[in-house]
mmCIF file of C-alpha atoms in Angstrom:
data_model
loop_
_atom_site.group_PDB
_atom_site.id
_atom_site.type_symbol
_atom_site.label_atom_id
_atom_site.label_comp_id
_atom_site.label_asym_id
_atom_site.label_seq_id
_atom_site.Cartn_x
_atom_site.Cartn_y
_atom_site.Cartn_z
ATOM 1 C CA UNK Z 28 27.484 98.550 -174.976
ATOM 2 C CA UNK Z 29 24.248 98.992 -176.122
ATOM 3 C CA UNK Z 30 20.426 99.309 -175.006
ATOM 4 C CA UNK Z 31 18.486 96.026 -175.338
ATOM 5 C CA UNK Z 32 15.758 98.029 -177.658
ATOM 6 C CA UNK Z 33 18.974 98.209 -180.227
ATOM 7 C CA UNK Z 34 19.985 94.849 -179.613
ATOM 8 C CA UNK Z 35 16.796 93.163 -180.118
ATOM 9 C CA UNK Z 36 14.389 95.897 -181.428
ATOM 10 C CA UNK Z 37 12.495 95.938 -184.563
ATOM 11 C CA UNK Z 38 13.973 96.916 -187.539
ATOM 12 C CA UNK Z 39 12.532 99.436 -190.204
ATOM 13 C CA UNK Z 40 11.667 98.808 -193.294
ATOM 14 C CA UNK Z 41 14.377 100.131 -195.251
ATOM 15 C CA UNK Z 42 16.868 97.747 -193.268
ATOM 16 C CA UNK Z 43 14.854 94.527 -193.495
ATOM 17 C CA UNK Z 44 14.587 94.895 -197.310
ATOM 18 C CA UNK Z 45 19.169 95.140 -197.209
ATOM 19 C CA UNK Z 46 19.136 92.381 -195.297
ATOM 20 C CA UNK Z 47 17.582 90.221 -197.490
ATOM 21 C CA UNK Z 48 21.184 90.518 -199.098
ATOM 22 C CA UNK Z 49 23.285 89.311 -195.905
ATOM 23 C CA UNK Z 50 24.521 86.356 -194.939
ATOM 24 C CA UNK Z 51 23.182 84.290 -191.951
ATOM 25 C CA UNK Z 52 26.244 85.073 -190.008
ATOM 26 C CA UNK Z 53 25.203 89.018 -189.954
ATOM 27 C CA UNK Z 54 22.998 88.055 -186.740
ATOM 28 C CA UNK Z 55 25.905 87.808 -184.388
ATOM 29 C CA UNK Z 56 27.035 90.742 -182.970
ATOM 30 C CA UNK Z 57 30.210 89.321 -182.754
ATOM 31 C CA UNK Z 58 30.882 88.637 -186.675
ATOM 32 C CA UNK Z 59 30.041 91.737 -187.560
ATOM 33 C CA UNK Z 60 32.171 93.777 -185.184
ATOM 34 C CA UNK Z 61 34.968 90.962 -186.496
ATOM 35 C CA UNK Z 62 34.223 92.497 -190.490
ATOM 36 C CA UNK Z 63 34.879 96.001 -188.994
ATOM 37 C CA UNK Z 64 37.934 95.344 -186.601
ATOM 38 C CA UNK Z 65 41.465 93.803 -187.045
ATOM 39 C CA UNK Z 66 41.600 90.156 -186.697
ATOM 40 C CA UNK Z 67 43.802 90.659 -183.646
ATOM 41 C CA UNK Z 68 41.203 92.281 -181.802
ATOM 42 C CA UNK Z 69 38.794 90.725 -178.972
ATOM 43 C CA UNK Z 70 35.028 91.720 -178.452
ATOM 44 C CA UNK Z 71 33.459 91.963 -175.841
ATOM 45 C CA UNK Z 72 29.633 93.222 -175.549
ATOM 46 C CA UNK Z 73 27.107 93.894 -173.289
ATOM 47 C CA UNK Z 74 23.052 94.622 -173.390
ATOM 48 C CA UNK Z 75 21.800 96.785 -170.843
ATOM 49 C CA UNK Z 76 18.373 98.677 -169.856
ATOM 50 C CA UNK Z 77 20.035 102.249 -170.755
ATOM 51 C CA UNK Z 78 22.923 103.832 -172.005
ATOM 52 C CA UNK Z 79 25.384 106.641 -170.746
ATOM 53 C CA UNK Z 80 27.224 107.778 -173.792
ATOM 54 C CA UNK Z 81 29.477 111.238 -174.876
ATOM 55 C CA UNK Z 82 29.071 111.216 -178.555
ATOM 56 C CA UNK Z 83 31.341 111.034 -180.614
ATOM 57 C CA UNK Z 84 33.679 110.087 -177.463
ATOM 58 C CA UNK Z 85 34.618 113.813 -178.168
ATOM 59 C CA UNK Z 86 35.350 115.752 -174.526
ATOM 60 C CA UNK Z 87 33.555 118.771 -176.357
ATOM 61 C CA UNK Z 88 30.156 116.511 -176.515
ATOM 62 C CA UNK Z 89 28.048 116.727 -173.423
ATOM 63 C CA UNK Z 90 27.782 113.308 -172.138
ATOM 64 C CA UNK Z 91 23.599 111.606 -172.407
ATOM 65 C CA UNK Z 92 21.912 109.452 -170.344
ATOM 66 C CA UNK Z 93 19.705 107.616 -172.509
ATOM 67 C CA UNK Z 94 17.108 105.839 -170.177
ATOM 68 C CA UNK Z 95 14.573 104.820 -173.356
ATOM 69 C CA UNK Z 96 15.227 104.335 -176.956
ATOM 70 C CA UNK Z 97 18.286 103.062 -179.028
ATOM 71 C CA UNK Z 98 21.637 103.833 -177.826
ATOM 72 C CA UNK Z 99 24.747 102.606 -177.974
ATOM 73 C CA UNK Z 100 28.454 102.976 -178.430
ATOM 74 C CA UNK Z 101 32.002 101.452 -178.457
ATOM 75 C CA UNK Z 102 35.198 101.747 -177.002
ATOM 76 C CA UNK Z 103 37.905 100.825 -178.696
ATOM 77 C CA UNK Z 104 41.483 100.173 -176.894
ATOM 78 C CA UNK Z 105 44.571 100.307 -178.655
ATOM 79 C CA UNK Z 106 48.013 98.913 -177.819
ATOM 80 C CA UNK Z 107 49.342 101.080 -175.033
ATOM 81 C CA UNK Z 108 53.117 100.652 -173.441
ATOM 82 C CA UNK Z 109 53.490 99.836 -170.029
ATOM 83 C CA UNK Z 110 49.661 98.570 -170.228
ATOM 84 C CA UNK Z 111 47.990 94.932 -170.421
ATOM 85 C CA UNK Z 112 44.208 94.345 -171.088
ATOM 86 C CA UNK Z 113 42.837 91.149 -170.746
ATOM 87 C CA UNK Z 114 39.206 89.491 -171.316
ATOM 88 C CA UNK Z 115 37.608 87.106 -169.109
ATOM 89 C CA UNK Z 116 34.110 85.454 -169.641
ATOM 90 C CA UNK Z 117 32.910 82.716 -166.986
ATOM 91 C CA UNK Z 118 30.423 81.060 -166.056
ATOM 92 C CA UNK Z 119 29.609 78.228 -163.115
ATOM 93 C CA UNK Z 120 31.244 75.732 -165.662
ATOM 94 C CA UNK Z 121 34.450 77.617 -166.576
ATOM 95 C CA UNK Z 122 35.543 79.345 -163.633
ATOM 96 C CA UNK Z 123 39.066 78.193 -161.806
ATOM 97 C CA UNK Z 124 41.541 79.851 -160.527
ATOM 98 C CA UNK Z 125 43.717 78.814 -163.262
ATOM 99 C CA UNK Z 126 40.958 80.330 -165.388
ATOM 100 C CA UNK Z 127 40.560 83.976 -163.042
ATOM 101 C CA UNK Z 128 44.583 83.660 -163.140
ATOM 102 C CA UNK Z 129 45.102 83.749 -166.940
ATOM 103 C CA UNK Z 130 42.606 86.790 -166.901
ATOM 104 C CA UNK Z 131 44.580 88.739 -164.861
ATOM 105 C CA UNK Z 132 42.316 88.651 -162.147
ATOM 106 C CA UNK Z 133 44.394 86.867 -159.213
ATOM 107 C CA UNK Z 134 47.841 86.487 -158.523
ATOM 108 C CA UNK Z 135 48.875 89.574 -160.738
ATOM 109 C CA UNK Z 136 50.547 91.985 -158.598
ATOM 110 C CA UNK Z 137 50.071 94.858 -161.687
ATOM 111 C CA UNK Z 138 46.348 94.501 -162.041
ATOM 112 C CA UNK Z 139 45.090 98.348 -161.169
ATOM 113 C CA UNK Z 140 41.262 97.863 -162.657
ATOM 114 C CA UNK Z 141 38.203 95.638 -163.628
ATOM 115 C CA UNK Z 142 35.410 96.406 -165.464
ATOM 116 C CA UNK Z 143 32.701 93.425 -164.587
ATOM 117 C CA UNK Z 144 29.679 92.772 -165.750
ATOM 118 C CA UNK Z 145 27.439 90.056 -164.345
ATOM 119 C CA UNK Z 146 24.330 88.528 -165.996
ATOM 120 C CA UNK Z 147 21.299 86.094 -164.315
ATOM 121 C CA UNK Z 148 23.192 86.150 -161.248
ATOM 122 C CA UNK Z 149 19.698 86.257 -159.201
ATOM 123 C CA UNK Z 150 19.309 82.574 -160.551
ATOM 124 C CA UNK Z 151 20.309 79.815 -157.572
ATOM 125 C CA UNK Z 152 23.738 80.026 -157.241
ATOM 126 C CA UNK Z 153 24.574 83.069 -158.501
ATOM 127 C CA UNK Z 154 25.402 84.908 -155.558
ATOM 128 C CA UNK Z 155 28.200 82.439 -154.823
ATOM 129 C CA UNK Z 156 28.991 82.862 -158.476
ATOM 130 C CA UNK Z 157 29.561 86.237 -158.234
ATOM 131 C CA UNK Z 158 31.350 86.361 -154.467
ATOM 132 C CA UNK Z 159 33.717 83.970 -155.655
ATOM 133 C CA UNK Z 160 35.052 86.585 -158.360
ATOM 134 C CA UNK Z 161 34.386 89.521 -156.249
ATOM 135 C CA UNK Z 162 36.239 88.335 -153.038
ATOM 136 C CA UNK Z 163 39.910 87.999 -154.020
ATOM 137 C CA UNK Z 164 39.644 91.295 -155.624
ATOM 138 C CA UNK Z 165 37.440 93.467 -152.717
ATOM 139 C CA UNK Z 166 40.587 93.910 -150.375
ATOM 140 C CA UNK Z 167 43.455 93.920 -153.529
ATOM 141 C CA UNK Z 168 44.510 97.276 -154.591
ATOM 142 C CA UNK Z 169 42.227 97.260 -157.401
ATOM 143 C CA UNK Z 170 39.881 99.305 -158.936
ATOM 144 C CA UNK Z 171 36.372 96.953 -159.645
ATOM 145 C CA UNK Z 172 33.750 98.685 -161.089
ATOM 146 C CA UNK Z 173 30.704 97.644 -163.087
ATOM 147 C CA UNK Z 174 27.287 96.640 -162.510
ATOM 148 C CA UNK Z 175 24.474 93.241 -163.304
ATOM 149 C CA UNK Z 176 23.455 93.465 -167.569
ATOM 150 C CA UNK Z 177 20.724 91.963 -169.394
ATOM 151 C CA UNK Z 178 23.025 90.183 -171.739
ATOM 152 C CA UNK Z 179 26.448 89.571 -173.381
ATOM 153 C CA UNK Z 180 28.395 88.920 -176.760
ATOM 154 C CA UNK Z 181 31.857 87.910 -176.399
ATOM 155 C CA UNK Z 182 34.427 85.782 -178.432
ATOM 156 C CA UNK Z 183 34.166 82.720 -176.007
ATOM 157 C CA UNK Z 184 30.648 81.520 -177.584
ATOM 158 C CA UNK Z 185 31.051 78.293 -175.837
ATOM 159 C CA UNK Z 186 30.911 79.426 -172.059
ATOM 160 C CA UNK Z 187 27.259 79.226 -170.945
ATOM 161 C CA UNK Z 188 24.508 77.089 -171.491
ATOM 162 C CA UNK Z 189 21.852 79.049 -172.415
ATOM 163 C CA UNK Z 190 19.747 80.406 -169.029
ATOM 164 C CA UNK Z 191 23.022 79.957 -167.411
ATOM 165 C CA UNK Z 192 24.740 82.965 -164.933
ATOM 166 C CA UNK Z 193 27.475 84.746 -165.241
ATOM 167 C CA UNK Z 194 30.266 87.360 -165.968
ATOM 168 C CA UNK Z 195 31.980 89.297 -168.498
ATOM 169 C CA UNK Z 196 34.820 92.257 -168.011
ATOM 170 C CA UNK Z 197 38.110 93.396 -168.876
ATOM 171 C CA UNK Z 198 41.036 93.181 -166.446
ATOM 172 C CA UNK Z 199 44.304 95.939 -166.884
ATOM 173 C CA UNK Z 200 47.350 96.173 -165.500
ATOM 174 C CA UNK Z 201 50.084 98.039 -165.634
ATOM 175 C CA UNK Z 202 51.987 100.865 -162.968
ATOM 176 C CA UNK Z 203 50.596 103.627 -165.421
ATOM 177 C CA UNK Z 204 47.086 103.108 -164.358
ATOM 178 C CA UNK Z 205 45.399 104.657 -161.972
ATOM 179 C CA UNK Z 206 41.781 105.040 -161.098
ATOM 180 C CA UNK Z 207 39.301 106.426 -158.492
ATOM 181 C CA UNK Z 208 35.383 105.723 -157.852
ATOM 182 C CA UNK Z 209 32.639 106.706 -155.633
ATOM 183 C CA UNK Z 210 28.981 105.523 -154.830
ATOM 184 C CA UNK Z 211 26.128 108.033 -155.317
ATOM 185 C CA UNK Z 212 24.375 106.327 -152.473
ATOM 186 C CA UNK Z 213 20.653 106.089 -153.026
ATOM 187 C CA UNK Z 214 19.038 108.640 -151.359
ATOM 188 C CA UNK Z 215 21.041 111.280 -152.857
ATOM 189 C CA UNK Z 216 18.267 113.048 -154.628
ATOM 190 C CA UNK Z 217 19.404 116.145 -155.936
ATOM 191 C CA UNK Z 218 21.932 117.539 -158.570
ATOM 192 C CA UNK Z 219 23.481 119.760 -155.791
ATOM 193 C CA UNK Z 220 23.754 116.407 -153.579
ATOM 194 C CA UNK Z 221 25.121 114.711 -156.517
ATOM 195 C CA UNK Z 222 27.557 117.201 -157.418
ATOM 196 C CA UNK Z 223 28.708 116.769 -153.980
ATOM 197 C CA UNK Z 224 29.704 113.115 -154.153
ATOM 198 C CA UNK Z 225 31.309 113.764 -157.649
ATOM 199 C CA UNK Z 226 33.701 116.594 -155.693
ATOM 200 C CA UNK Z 227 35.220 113.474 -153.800
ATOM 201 C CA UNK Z 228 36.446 112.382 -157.302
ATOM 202 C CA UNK Z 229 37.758 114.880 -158.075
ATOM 203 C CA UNK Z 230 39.565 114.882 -155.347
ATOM 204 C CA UNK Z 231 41.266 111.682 -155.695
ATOM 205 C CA UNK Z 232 43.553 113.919 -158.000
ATOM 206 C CA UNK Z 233 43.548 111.675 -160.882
ATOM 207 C CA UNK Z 234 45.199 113.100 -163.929
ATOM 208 C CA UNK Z 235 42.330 113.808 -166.617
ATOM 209 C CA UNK Z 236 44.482 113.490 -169.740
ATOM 210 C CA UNK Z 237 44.222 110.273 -170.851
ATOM 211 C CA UNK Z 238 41.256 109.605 -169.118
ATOM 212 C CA UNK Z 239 37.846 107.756 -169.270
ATOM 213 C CA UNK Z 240 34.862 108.252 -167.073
ATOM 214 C CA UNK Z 241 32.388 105.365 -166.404
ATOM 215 C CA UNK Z 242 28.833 105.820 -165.105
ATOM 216 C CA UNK Z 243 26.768 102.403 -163.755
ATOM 217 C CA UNK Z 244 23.152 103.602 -162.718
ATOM 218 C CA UNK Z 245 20.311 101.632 -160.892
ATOM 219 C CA UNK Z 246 17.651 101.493 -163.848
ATOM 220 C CA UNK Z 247 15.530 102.703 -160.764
ATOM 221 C CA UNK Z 248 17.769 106.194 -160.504
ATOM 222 C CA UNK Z 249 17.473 108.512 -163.619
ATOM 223 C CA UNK Z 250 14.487 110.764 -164.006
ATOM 224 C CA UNK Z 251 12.543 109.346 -162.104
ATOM 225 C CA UNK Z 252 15.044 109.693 -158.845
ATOM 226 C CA UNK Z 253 15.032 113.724 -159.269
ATOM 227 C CA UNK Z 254 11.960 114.813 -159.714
ATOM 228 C CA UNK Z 255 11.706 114.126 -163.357
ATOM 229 C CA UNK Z 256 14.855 115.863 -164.523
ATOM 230 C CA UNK Z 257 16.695 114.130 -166.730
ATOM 231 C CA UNK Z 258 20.713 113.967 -167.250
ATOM 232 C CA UNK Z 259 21.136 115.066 -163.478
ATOM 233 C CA UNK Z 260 23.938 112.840 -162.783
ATOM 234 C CA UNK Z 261 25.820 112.899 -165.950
ATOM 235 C CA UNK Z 262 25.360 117.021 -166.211
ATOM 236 C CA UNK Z 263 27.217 116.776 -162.589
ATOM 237 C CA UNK Z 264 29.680 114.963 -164.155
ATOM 238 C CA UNK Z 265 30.314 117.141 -166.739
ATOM 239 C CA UNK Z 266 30.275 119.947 -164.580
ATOM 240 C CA UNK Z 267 33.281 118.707 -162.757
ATOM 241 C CA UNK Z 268 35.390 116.919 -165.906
ATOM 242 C CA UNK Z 269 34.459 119.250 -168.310
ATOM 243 C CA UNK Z 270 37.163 117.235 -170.494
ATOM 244 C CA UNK Z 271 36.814 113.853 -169.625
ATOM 245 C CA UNK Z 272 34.274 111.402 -171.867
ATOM 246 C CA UNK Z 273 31.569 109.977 -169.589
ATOM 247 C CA UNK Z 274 30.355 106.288 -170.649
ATOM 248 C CA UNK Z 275 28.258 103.431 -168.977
ATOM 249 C CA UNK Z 276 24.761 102.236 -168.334
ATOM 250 C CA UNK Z 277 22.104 102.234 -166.398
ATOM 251 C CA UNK Z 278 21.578 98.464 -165.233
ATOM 252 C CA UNK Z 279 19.988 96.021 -162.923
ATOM 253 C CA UNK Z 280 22.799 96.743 -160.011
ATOM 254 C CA UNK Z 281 25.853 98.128 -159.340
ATOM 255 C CA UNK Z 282 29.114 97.186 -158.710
ATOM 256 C CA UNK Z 283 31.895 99.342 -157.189
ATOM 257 C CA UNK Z 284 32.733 101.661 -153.952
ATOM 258 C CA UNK Z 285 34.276 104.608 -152.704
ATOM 259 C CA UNK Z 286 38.211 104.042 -154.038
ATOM 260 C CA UNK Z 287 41.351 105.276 -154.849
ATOM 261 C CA UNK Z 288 44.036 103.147 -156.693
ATOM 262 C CA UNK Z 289 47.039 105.122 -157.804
ATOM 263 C CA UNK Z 290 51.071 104.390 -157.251
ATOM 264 C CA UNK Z 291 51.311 102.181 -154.756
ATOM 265 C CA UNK Z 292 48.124 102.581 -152.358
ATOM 266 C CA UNK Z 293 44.538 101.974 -152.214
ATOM 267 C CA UNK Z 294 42.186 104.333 -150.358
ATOM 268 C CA UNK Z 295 38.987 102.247 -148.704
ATOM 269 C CA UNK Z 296 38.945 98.976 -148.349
ATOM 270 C CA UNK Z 297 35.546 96.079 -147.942
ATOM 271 C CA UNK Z 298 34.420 92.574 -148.492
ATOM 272 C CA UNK Z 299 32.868 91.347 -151.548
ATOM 273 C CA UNK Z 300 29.218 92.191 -150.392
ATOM 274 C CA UNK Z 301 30.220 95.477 -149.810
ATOM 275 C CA UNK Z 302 30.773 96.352 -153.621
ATOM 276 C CA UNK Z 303 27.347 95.513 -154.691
ATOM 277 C CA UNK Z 304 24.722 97.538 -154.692
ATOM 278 C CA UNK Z 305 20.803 98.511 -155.578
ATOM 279 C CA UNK Z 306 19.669 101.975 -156.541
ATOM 280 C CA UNK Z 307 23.247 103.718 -156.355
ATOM 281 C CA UNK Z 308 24.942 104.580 -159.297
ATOM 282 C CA UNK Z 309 29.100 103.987 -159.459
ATOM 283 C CA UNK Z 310 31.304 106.912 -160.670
ATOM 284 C CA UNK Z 311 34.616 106.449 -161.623
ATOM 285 C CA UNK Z 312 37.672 107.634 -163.343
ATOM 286 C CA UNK Z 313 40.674 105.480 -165.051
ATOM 287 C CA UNK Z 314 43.389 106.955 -166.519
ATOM 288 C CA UNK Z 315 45.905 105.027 -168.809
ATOM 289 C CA UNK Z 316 49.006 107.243 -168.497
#
């Protein structure tokens, strides 16, 4: 995930004189994150207004919301037992059931969480776009969290014609998983109010070893929602999973609700409108076992 300044910024001196040396191929994203990963492995990407990011992904690091500037990060997933992790990347053109079925995303009985990002879905058609992923899934016992990006890199280069909508994400399954979220509606104002909503995490009782923490902010929230304080939501954060890595973005929606998925229940319920969002940010936790 990175910032669109870092995706499609200027760059300095120094590195347009080195890249006078590369190859043509160095200007997808995707080929160069193939050069640094196993040949095995699948990419996904997205570009978003802002960046949430712990650095070094160490729990020691005090997670940043970076609302300007470059930022960016990766998160790497290894083979895990008793886990599955697939990619999906649609568009009006590609999507099927067949299509949301190989991607784990209907008809899998294991799927626990799904990280989605949309794109252009304001276009015509969209809307429908989106509700037709969102609506098998909003009353599953699933996790679905995410929010609407800028852009996207992915293997599938072939999906969308370009101006096209769509959607991105990662789909896992497995009984290991489990995973909680909750909506910092938008008028919550305050870091006390916002520490208040995080407390409902918590208590979802999710186990915080082997755990991530995901952020998805309105670009609209951030300073500019408290007064002109920055890092108010992710210092909450912090202050509640003092051990847990916080990433994400800040983006042009949210997706998500107040949920719990663990064993063999779901807390909370709603329809597919219901998990989208302006000027909220999403919270959640997923642990991998």
């Amino acid at each position: 995930m990175v910032n669109h300044e870092n995706f499609r910024g200027s760059v300095s001196h120094r590195h347009r004189k080195a890249r006078r040396c590369e190859d043509e191929v160095d200007s997808d994203p995707v080929e160069k994150l193939r050069r640094l990963l196993p040949s095995s492995c699948e990419v996904i990407g997205v570009v978003a207004p802002g960046i949430v990011v712990t650095p070094s992904g160490l729990p020691s690091s005090p997670p940043q919301e970076h609302e300007e500037g470059e930022a960016g990060f990766s998160l790497l997933f290894p083979a895990m037992d008793g886990v599955t992790i697939r990619l999906f990347h649609f568009c009006k053109k590609t999507i099927s059931e067949p299509a949301m079925e190989d991607a784990g995303l209907i008809n899998n009985p294991d799927l626990k969480v799904v990280l989605m990002f949309d794109y252009d879905t304001y276009k015509p058609g969209g809307g429908r776009f989106l509700n037709k992923l969102l609506k098998p899934l909003s009353q599953s016992n699933v996790l679905i969290i995410g929010g609407q990006v800028e852009d996207v890199f992915s293997n599938n280069k072939t999906c969308c014609s370009p101006g096209s909508f769509g959607a991105v994400g990662l789909t896992f399954s497995g009984s290991k998983i489990q995973g909680a979220s909750v909506l910092v509606d938008q008028e919550v104002n305050s870091s006390k109010a916002v520490e208040a909503t995080i407390q409902r995490l918590k208590a979802a009782n999710i186990p915080e070893r082997n755990t991530m923490g995901f952020m998805f902010a309105c670009v609209g929230r951030g300073h500019k929602n408290y007064n002109d304080q920055h890092n108010v939501e992710a210092d909450a954060f912090r202050k509640i999973f003092s051990n847990i890595p916080l990433l994400g973005f800040f983006g042009n929606g949210e997706i998500g609700c107040d949920r719990i998925v663990k064993e063999n229940y779901t807390l909370s319920e709603t329809d597919a409108d219901g998990l989208q969002h302006s000027f909220t940010t999403v919270m959640s936790l997923v642990h991998f076992g």
